[in-house]
Amino acid sequence: MRIIIIGAGGHARDTAWLARDIASRGGTRFEVVGFVVSDSSRLGPHDSPVLGDEGVLADRDRYDGLVLGIGTPSVRKKVAERLMAAHPDVPWPALVHPTASMDWDSCTVGPGAMVAAGVIGTVNVRVGAYAVLNPAVTLGHEAVVGPYSVMNHAAGISGGTVLEEAVLVGTGARVLQYRTVGAGARVGAGAVVTKDVPPGETWVGIPARRMD
Ligand SMILES: CC(C)(COP(=O)(O)OP(=O)(O)OC[C@H]1O[C@@H](n2cnc3c(N)ncnc32)[C@H](O)[C@@H]1OP(=O)(O)O)[C@@H](O)C(=O)NCCC(=O)NCCS
């Protein structure tokens, strides 16, 4: 499946590697055609070409699907919604690394989502559309990761925790069981969330408190 990655920063490079590693380990045969950018100032080293801006996507002969390579939840949502409206029939495959381990009979992963190497979930986990689980994320039973939400490296949410839409959980942070993190909220790297986080707020520290 020929894919174009939207974005060309660090998360886009992570995403390209994920797609290639899935293919090289015998999974879906993704082929990264290249990257499409809106901001060329954030370009870094690539071994696939930067194809140009979103105008490139009009040529449907060049690709079979699109993948978001953007690591900020609110930007993922904005860009995905714009591109889905502009190109409603284009597929957004989920990228799930073969080393990700969950009870696949009871867990679900939505379209456009990314589940990286070493993610461990258990049972009845729901990963929403366009959500991102970066390497070594852990999820307890019945955890819910809302659409466009992003969990960074080694973050963990416990059983029954709900991340609503477009939530950021920073590297190494923990959210305790049955807590809810409201839409658009951010949990800082290394935080331990012991209470519900209201929508749109940023919480940091142990125990986590609202950042003023
Ligand atoms: C919490 C976070 C979202 C805030 O971002 P921000 O709004 O840009 O905040 P700033 O960097 O301006 O920092 C504001 C203050 O909060 C403090 N702060 C920032 N992140 C913190 C954290 N995770 N824990 C404790 N304090 C933190 C800063 O030291 C600063 O304090 P000061 O005003 O006393 O100097 C961000 O720092 C964070 O932790 N993001 C996740 C990072 C991550 O996962 N990176 C991995 C990428 S793969």
mmCIF file of C-alpha atoms in Angstrom, residues 4-5 7-8 20 32-37 43 46-52 62:
data_model
loop_
_atom_site.group_PDB
_atom_site.id
_atom_site.type_symbol
_atom_site.label_atom_id
_atom_site.label_comp_id
_atom_site.label_asym_id
_atom_site.label_seq_id
_atom_site.Cartn_x
_atom_site.Cartn_y
_atom_site.Cartn_z
ATOM 1 C CA ILE A 4 1.923 9.602 1.867
ATOM 2 C CA ILE A 5 2.769 10.945 5.309
ATOM 3 C CA GLY A 7 3.973 16.340 7.987
ATOM 4 C CA ALA A 8 7.740 16.019 7.847
ATOM 5 C CA ARG A 20 8.613 0.416 6.945
ATOM 6 C CA VAL A 32 6.301 5.363 1.909
ATOM 7 C CA VAL A 33 5.983 7.510 -1.221
ATOM 8 C CA GLY A 34 7.050 10.653 0.622
ATOM 9 C CA PHE A 35 6.057 13.495 2.909
ATOM 10 C CA VAL A 36 3.717 16.416 2.360
ATOM 11 C CA VAL A 37 4.414 19.591 4.321
ATOM 12 C CA LEU A 43 12.294 19.671 7.749
ATOM 13 C CA HIS A 46 14.691 12.006 5.323
ATOM 14 C CA ASP A 47 15.248 8.975 3.203
ATOM 15 C CA SER A 48 11.937 9.541 1.427
ATOM 16 C CA PRO A 49 11.315 12.688 -0.561
ATOM 17 C CA VAL A 50 9.348 15.705 0.491
ATOM 18 C CA LEU A 51 6.798 15.815 -2.289
ATOM 19 C CA GLY A 52 5.496 19.336 -1.775
ATOM 20 C CA ARG A 62 0.506 8.567 -6.704
#
